[in-house]
């Protein structure tokens, strides 16, 4: 389901930019250059929606600021993070915002930093982090309306986390909030979030509040808000009235098309397919796959482009510093210093070139493999399934819906999936934290001998394979096994790292068992010359034995 959060920089930064009247942190000449670059960035972003150009200008403007704790530096970073969030690079946005919080000493932009960091955490499913920083934003905003918006976002995080009673406790008071009386768009958002929480709890006021939100947004021609309203009503009618569910899903798609929002189009298409007859589902399925595939490629390209802009700017600044140093040394040491500087220059440039090639190759290979081996294959298989199977059969239609849901979730979380894994001395702790993250009140996940492997001597690609495969086994357990006890046992021998996964779930039905669900995990192990064996003789539970050469 779609739930919109308000990203304050998009709403307020144009106005806040006017507040720049103090340029004590940089020289007059640098301030003029900064202002010119900032204006170019604002124009590219708000008038032309040229994200790569806007990002380039803001990055250039940032580098004109000697004082990283000032308003100018903070504004540029916030705009860069806004663009990163727009293209779905939430991990990159988190890094940019963290840099701002670490340096900024003022108060004007502090709540916006907190709010944007909360959004990045929320999009990466880190709900605890999102709540922490939405609350900080709420505490630091001085404007009552901004506080109310932050409170609405807090309620929304509880909704996403399945804490519906907590969501109600936060959202109900907002209906009486005086600061929202003249803000009809935000009032409609409150009605929608409240109604959806009530829907999850089967409250009688569900339809009243969802309908109130829809009518208010319709009167305002708020197409952005009409998307979640119609999606939520489609979900509400799913088990009550299939025709109404389909009708609202179609309306959500029309609104998404009017604002040209790819993510919202995907969500609306998914709901149309799920709540339609097979012939209609077949009609919309190709649109979903084509849009999903193109969006994935565009966002991956944008993330790489932003990383390159940052890298090139850093290298340019380093070159400037080297040139300054060369001039100073020239006057002090004359020819000997010049020769030494030239030698150092070429050594550093060569090292940076090699490093850039290595990083670029690794990044391109990783993203290409993810797109080709995983997402593209899933899309192709789902398209083939939709074309060849009889979707009038409930199990076939359910299988297609499951595949679409898997593809959609992978798209929404691409920034998290493509984020790097620490393979240094923190790897063991990160692996342990990831595994323990699947423990809860219903499932106990135990690790054995994790600290006996000698991780520092293991190749980087093998660490990554172990991390990802462990993660995929646990995801598979969570989705399918119904286990309440899981053990991941690690053992180091002179030549191998042996890993055994065991759970007490419902196990394997040999008559219907298929390795497709864990094919990607098996492929990862084979890629590092290891073995991946399913134990089909186990009468109860599920067991996998993995062996990776050192």
XYZ file of C-alpha atoms in Angstrom:
550
model
C 0.000 0.000 0.000
C 1.119 3.586 -0.613
C 1.654 5.903 2.305
C 3.060 9.350 1.633
C 5.500 11.122 3.896
C 6.262 14.803 3.688
C 9.860 15.574 2.770
C 10.264 19.093 4.163
C 13.157 20.259 1.949
C 11.064 19.916 -1.193
C 8.333 22.053 0.393
C 10.344 24.718 2.121
C 13.855 25.030 0.685
C 12.990 27.564 -1.988
C 11.634 29.862 0.715
C 14.470 29.124 3.112
C 17.026 29.936 0.418
C 15.894 33.571 0.589
C 17.096 33.693 4.194
C 20.745 33.696 3.098
C 21.836 37.188 4.108
C 24.997 36.416 6.097
C 28.156 35.395 4.264
C 30.679 35.637 7.098
C 31.646 31.983 6.630
C 33.146 32.552 3.170
C 34.872 35.414 1.348
C 32.919 37.847 -0.819
C 34.248 36.330 -4.036
C 33.523 32.776 -2.883
C 30.061 33.849 -1.733
C 29.302 35.286 -5.165
C 30.442 32.044 -6.789
C 28.453 30.031 -4.250
C 25.287 32.082 -4.862
C 25.600 31.685 -8.625
C 26.011 27.897 -8.339
C 23.171 27.627 -5.804
C 20.850 29.580 -8.110
C 21.758 27.312 -11.021
C 21.016 24.296 -8.836
C 17.638 25.675 -7.727
C 16.694 26.449 -11.339
C 17.708 22.999 -12.575
C 15.821 21.276 -9.745
C 12.599 23.266 -9.368
C 12.002 24.686 -12.851
C 13.553 22.121 -15.171
C 13.667 18.977 -12.979
C 17.171 18.225 -14.273
C 18.362 16.153 -11.321
C 21.904 15.386 -12.465
C 22.600 19.049 -13.319
C 21.082 20.245 -10.044
C 23.151 17.747 -8.064
C 26.316 18.868 -9.904
C 25.699 22.584 -9.140
C 24.878 21.976 -5.456
C 28.009 19.858 -5.083
C 30.081 22.639 -6.686
C 28.430 25.226 -4.407
C 29.192 23.096 -1.348
C 32.870 22.982 -2.264
C 33.007 26.800 -2.273
C 32.284 26.801 1.479
C 35.351 26.768 3.691
C 33.162 26.661 6.797
C 31.324 23.345 6.846
C 29.297 24.372 9.910
C 27.534 27.282 8.167
C 24.105 27.754 6.571
C 25.422 27.723 3.000
C 27.099 24.319 3.322
C 24.032 22.862 5.066
C 21.650 24.088 2.355
C 23.707 22.506 -0.426
C 23.886 19.161 1.401
C 20.142 19.124 2.080
C 19.377 19.730 -1.584
C 21.794 16.990 -2.657
C 20.140 14.562 -0.219
C 16.698 15.583 -1.519
C 17.726 14.626 -5.054
C 19.207 11.313 -3.849
C 15.965 10.446 -2.072
C 13.961 11.364 -5.181
C 15.794 8.722 -7.262
C 15.560 6.115 -4.493
C 19.191 6.311 -3.331
C 18.241 6.324 0.354
C 21.559 4.884 1.529
C 23.447 7.619 -0.329
C 21.077 10.260 1.054
C 21.714 8.935 4.561
C 25.466 9.454 4.072
C 24.940 13.007 2.805
C 22.616 13.943 5.685
C 24.966 12.394 8.247
C 27.781 14.561 6.890
C 25.561 17.609 7.374
C 24.579 16.709 10.952
C 28.215 16.075 11.843
C 29.255 19.580 10.720
C 26.284 21.925 10.949
C 26.223 24.118 14.061
C 23.148 26.240 13.319
C 19.461 25.692 14.123
C 17.622 26.707 10.920
C 18.178 23.459 9.052
C 18.594 21.041 11.940
C 14.961 19.807 11.992
C 15.068 19.308 8.199
C 18.195 17.186 8.543
C 16.397 15.084 11.153
C 13.261 14.738 9.021
C 15.188 13.686 5.918
C 17.290 11.202 7.863
C 14.065 9.715 9.248
C 12.724 9.299 5.696
C 15.912 7.537 4.569
C 15.764 5.179 7.552
C 12.081 4.484 6.945
C 12.641 3.653 3.276
C 15.346 1.193 4.347
C 12.873 -0.419 6.805
C 14.821 0.835 9.827
C 11.682 1.827 11.714
C 13.404 2.444 15.053
C 15.808 4.886 13.416
C 12.959 6.567 11.557
C 10.974 7.071 14.776
C 13.996 8.453 16.612
C 14.645 11.149 14.040
C 11.018 12.040 13.354
C 10.737 12.681 17.086
C 13.877 14.841 16.993
C 12.398 16.771 14.060
C 9.175 17.249 16.036
C 11.115 18.559 19.046
C 13.249 21.000 17.039
C 10.611 22.465 14.706
C 9.376 25.820 15.964
C 6.405 26.029 13.583
C 3.227 24.306 14.848
C 2.220 23.097 11.393
C 5.634 21.532 10.826
C 5.334 19.841 14.215
C 1.947 18.420 13.235
C 3.367 17.075 9.963
C 6.203 15.425 11.874
C 3.661 13.887 14.259
C 1.696 12.532 11.290
C 4.908 10.963 9.981
C 5.491 9.325 13.373
C 2.023 7.781 13.189
C 2.789 6.581 9.682
C 5.941 4.755 10.820
C 3.868 2.933 13.456
C 1.457 1.979 10.649
C 4.228 0.563 8.493
C 5.632 -1.319 11.464
C 2.262 -2.951 12.177
C 1.814 -1.043 15.473
C -1.736 0.056 14.723
C -2.810 0.958 18.258
C 0.238 3.204 18.629
C -0.580 4.774 15.271
C -4.124 5.557 16.447
C -2.820 7.128 19.660
C -0.577 9.476 17.662
C -3.001 10.286 14.824
C -6.308 10.851 16.665
C -5.204 14.076 18.437
C -4.216 15.590 15.087
C -7.885 15.858 14.060
C -8.243 18.541 16.747
C -4.919 20.244 16.024
C -5.583 23.964 15.484
C -2.553 24.477 13.248
C -3.967 22.045 10.660
C -7.387 23.712 10.300
C -6.268 25.817 7.353
C -4.008 23.114 5.914
C -6.525 20.941 4.084
C -3.911 18.829 2.298
C -2.339 17.740 5.577
C -5.770 17.315 7.193
C -6.725 14.910 4.395
C -3.477 13.042 5.001
C -4.372 12.639 8.680
C -7.843 11.273 7.814
C -6.319 8.776 5.397
C -3.653 7.517 7.813
C -6.152 7.316 10.670
C -8.676 5.474 8.513
C -6.078 2.980 7.355
C -4.990 2.262 10.935
C -8.639 1.717 11.858
C -9.053 -0.589 8.848
C -6.219 -2.768 10.144
C -7.917 -2.892 13.553
C -11.420 -3.455 12.057
C -12.852 -0.268 13.594
C -16.325 0.825 12.465
C -15.136 4.354 11.529
C -12.736 3.043 8.887
C -14.755 3.861 5.779
C -15.906 7.239 7.143
C -12.358 8.523 7.548
C -11.001 6.987 4.336
C -13.936 8.452 2.408
C -13.521 11.861 4.097
C -9.889 11.955 3.006
C -10.780 10.978 -0.573
C -13.482 13.654 -0.879
C -11.233 16.362 0.546
C -8.352 15.455 -1.750
C -10.690 15.285 -4.720
C -12.006 18.782 -3.987
C -8.413 20.064 -3.802
C -7.433 18.169 -6.980
C -4.587 16.757 -4.908
C -3.525 13.970 -7.261
C -0.529 13.096 -5.092
C -2.840 12.474 -2.150
C -5.532 10.784 -4.243
C -3.152 7.912 -4.986
C -2.861 6.566 -1.396
C -6.539 7.318 -0.729
C -7.665 5.184 -3.662
C -5.137 2.439 -2.897
C -6.333 2.218 0.703
C -9.974 2.098 -0.426
C -9.068 -0.569 -2.973
C -7.610 -2.619 -0.136
C -10.690 -1.893 2.004
C -13.026 -3.223 -0.723
C -10.804 -6.158 -1.681
C -12.811 -8.692 0.346
C -16.081 -6.723 0.238
C -16.642 -5.636 -3.353
C -14.188 -6.665 -6.106
C -15.674 -4.163 -8.563
C -15.158 -1.246 -6.166
C -11.631 -2.440 -5.365
C -10.824 -2.456 -9.077
C -12.442 0.960 -9.579
C -10.308 2.610 -6.894
C -7.125 0.962 -8.170
C -7.859 2.393 -11.658
C -8.377 5.857 -10.144
C -5.040 5.574 -8.347
C -3.351 4.751 -11.664
C -4.947 7.769 -13.383
C -3.685 10.106 -10.639
C -0.205 8.578 -10.816
C -0.201 9.157 -14.582
C -1.212 12.794 -14.137
C 1.742 13.522 -11.842
C 4.014 11.147 -13.796
C 5.169 9.242 -10.702
C 6.727 5.870 -11.713
C 6.649 4.406 -8.177
C 2.975 5.242 -7.764
C 2.195 3.833 -11.215
C 3.826 0.561 -10.178
C 1.819 0.411 -6.967
C -1.448 1.177 -8.744
C -0.755 -1.387 -11.483
C -0.024 -4.012 -8.843
C -3.387 -3.387 -7.170
C -5.218 -3.428 -10.518
C -3.704 -6.809 -11.383
C -4.457 -8.208 -7.938
C -8.097 -7.109 -7.967
C -9.016 -7.868 -11.588
C -10.265 -10.740 -13.640
C -7.536 -12.748 -15.434
C -8.159 -11.101 -18.815
C -7.744 -7.623 -17.317
C -4.745 -8.716 -15.243
C -3.060 -9.967 -18.415
C -3.695 -6.595 -20.051
C -1.911 -4.610 -17.325
C 0.891 -7.042 -16.491
C 3.189 -6.045 -19.412
C 2.911 -2.362 -18.391
C 3.989 -3.264 -14.874
C 7.028 -5.255 -16.004
C 8.160 -2.698 -18.573
C 7.855 0.230 -16.150
C 9.543 -1.670 -13.336
C 12.491 -2.648 -15.533
C 13.040 0.835 -16.977
C 12.723 2.497 -13.570
C 15.322 0.161 -12.138
C 17.813 0.950 -14.885
C 17.262 4.710 -14.689
C 17.712 4.808 -10.920
C 20.835 2.682 -10.988
C 22.312 4.985 -13.630
C 21.385 8.071 -11.588
C 23.023 6.702 -8.435
C 26.224 5.939 -10.336
C 26.163 9.396 -11.914
C 25.833 11.113 -8.519
C 28.691 9.039 -7.114
C 30.854 10.006 -10.102
C 30.038 13.720 -9.655
C 31.166 13.545 -6.031
C 34.289 11.608 -6.931
C 35.281 13.960 -9.768
C 34.736 17.021 -7.585
C 36.901 15.543 -4.824
C 39.652 14.724 -7.283
C 39.505 18.260 -8.711
C 39.846 19.753 -5.235
C 42.794 17.500 -4.515
C 44.429 18.633 -7.756
C 43.974 22.285 -6.762
C 45.562 21.648 -3.380
C 48.472 19.864 -5.012
C 48.999 22.800 -7.376
C 49.052 25.253 -4.454
C 51.562 23.079 -2.671
C 53.729 22.897 -5.780
C 53.867 26.700 -6.061
C 54.875 27.105 -2.412
C 57.540 24.455 -2.681
C 58.812 26.033 -5.913
C 59.707 29.269 -4.133
C 61.294 27.448 -1.179
C 63.114 24.535 -2.747
C 63.283 25.653 -6.414
C 64.102 22.901 -8.914
C 64.465 20.024 -6.451
C 61.074 20.720 -4.914
C 59.466 21.046 -8.354
C 60.832 17.663 -9.449
C 59.609 16.067 -6.226
C 56.167 17.617 -6.636
C 55.865 16.401 -10.226
C 56.825 12.891 -9.129
C 54.259 12.915 -6.331
C 51.625 14.297 -8.681
C 51.982 11.455 -11.154
C 52.100 8.836 -8.404
C 48.908 10.127 -6.808
C 47.138 10.478 -10.143
C 48.093 6.948 -11.134
C 46.904 5.595 -7.788
C 43.599 7.454 -8.046
C 43.034 6.227 -11.595
C 43.629 2.636 -10.582
C 41.383 3.034 -7.570
C 38.618 4.577 -9.709
C 38.863 1.731 -12.229
C 38.634 -0.848 -9.448
C 35.678 0.839 -7.760
C 33.839 1.465 -11.037
C 34.333 -2.104 -12.224
C 33.223 -3.609 -8.923
C 30.162 -1.351 -8.776
C 29.127 -1.952 -12.366
C 29.638 -5.708 -12.056
C 27.605 -5.893 -8.843
C 24.673 -3.854 -10.132
C 24.735 -5.563 -13.527
C 24.659 -9.004 -11.902
C 21.792 -7.991 -9.608
C 19.769 -6.652 -12.526
C 20.541 -9.536 -14.883
C 20.634 -12.571 -12.586
C 17.929 -11.587 -10.138
C 15.516 -8.812 -11.070
C 15.550 -9.342 -14.854
C 15.114 -13.098 -14.439
C 12.243 -12.586 -12.000
C 10.535 -10.187 -14.424
C 11.016 -12.529 -17.374
C 9.774 -15.554 -15.435
C 6.722 -13.669 -14.216
C 5.907 -12.482 -17.751
C 6.279 -16.016 -19.083
C 4.098 -17.349 -16.282
C 1.377 -14.764 -17.011
C 1.400 -15.593 -20.717
C 1.368 -19.373 -20.388
C -0.723 -20.135 -17.322
C -4.471 -20.093 -16.795
C -4.904 -17.240 -14.343
C -8.515 -18.224 -13.732
C -7.160 -20.913 -11.459
C -6.797 -19.433 -7.962
C -3.404 -20.984 -7.279
C -1.995 -19.677 -10.580
C -3.265 -16.184 -9.958
C -1.928 -16.267 -6.402
C 1.472 -17.369 -7.718
C 1.530 -14.414 -10.132
C 0.568 -11.989 -7.364
C 3.334 -13.365 -5.149
C 5.860 -12.853 -7.954
C 4.672 -9.286 -8.560
C 4.900 -8.521 -4.857
C 8.428 -9.903 -4.757
C 9.487 -7.799 -7.756
C 7.846 -4.685 -6.329
C 9.477 -5.034 -2.913
C 12.866 -5.631 -4.527
C 12.437 -2.445 -6.560
C 11.451 -0.361 -3.527
C 14.416 -1.627 -1.535
C 17.037 -1.469 -4.312
C 19.142 1.100 -2.494
C 19.336 -1.206 0.512
C 20.071 -4.291 -1.603
C 22.852 -2.531 -3.502
C 24.464 -1.046 -0.389
C 27.940 -2.236 0.449
C 28.763 -4.839 3.100
C 31.549 -4.123 5.571
C 34.229 -6.729 4.912
C 36.812 -5.292 7.272
C 37.223 -6.086 10.956
C 33.547 -5.138 11.550
C 32.276 -7.955 9.320
C 31.806 -10.500 12.107
C 29.715 -8.089 14.199
C 27.665 -6.991 11.169
C 26.972 -10.615 10.208
C 25.977 -11.423 13.778
C 23.699 -8.374 13.963
C 22.042 -9.256 10.654
C 21.340 -12.829 11.767
C 20.079 -11.799 15.202
C 17.757 -9.298 13.509
C 15.537 -12.214 12.454
C 14.950 -13.259 16.078
C 11.684 -12.153 17.612
C 9.034 -13.357 20.008
C 8.058 -16.143 17.581
C 11.439 -17.246 16.219
C 14.707 -17.864 18.079
C 17.755 -17.671 15.786
C 20.988 -19.087 17.267
C 24.540 -18.844 15.910
C 27.286 -21.273 16.841
C 31.068 -20.814 16.561
C 30.727 -17.601 14.555
C 33.869 -16.225 16.188
C 36.080 -19.206 15.300
C 36.277 -18.689 11.542
C 39.145 -16.204 11.271
C 37.241 -13.771 9.067
C 40.216 -11.481 8.465
C 41.902 -14.186 6.363
C 38.856 -14.921 4.212
C 38.544 -13.299 0.753
C 36.126 -10.376 0.409
C 33.903 -12.070 -2.178
C 33.502 -15.107 0.081
C 32.492 -12.944 3.044
C 29.883 -11.236 0.877
C 28.582 -14.610 -0.349
C 28.288 -15.922 3.235
C 26.491 -12.761 4.356
C 23.999 -12.719 1.470
C 23.297 -16.456 1.527
C 22.722 -16.421 5.296
C 20.338 -13.527 4.732
C 18.465 -15.335 1.948
C 18.109 -18.519 4.008
C 16.633 -16.506 6.870
C 14.277 -14.632 4.537
C 13.148 -17.979 3.103
C 12.598 -19.272 6.636
C 10.544 -16.236 7.550
C 8.349 -16.561 4.449
C 7.836 -20.302 4.202
C 9.096 -22.570 6.989
C 6.893 -21.617 9.989
C 9.887 -22.441 12.209
C 10.334 -21.220 15.775
C 13.948 -22.352 16.204
C 16.800 -21.767 13.757
C 20.525 -22.529 14.074
C 23.382 -21.317 11.897
C 26.503 -23.310 12.795
C 29.957 -22.282 11.542
C 33.080 -24.444 11.545
C 36.602 -23.752 10.283
C 38.832 -26.543 8.950
C 42.296 -26.172 7.417
C 40.829 -25.996 3.902
C 37.172 -25.034 4.243
C 34.570 -22.948 6.015
C 31.605 -25.213 6.769
C 28.186 -23.707 7.445
C 25.092 -25.635 8.434
C 21.627 -24.076 8.455
C 18.911 -25.975 10.367
C 15.361 -25.070 11.367
C 12.427 -26.943 12.881
C 9.881 -25.692 10.358
C 7.539 -27.682 8.192
C 10.432 -29.010 6.108
C 10.485 -30.270 2.543
C 7.660 -32.000 0.760
C 9.713 -34.124 -1.678
C 6.762 -34.488 -4.045
C 6.498 -30.720 -4.487
C 9.974 -29.530 -3.519
C 11.598 -26.974 -5.812
C 14.952 -25.261 -5.359
C 13.815 -22.161 -7.213
C 13.179 -20.217 -4.032
C 16.832 -20.517 -3.034
C 18.391 -20.758 -6.484
C 20.077 -17.386 -6.030
C 21.683 -18.525 -2.777
C 22.961 -21.679 -4.442
C 24.342 -19.639 -7.341
C 26.225 -17.348 -4.947
C 27.966 -20.306 -3.302
C 28.838 -21.877 -6.651
C 30.285 -18.518 -7.752
C 32.945 -18.803 -5.019
C 33.629 -22.478 -5.866
C 31.637 -23.799 -2.927
C 28.948 -26.442 -2.494
C 25.314 -25.945 -1.447
C 23.445 -29.119 -0.453
C 19.785 -29.508 0.539
C 19.205 -32.389 2.973
C 16.070 -34.022 1.570
C 16.297 -36.970 3.945
C 15.441 -34.904 7.012
C 12.011 -35.958 8.249
C 11.324 -32.728 10.086
C 12.516 -29.199 9.517
C 14.855 -27.876 6.847
C 18.611 -28.327 6.582
C 21.250 -26.922 4.229
C 24.981 -27.689 4.300
C 27.393 -25.194 2.744
C 31.124 -25.631 2.207
C 33.373 -22.834 0.932
C 37.101 -23.265 0.216
C 39.399 -20.849 2.027
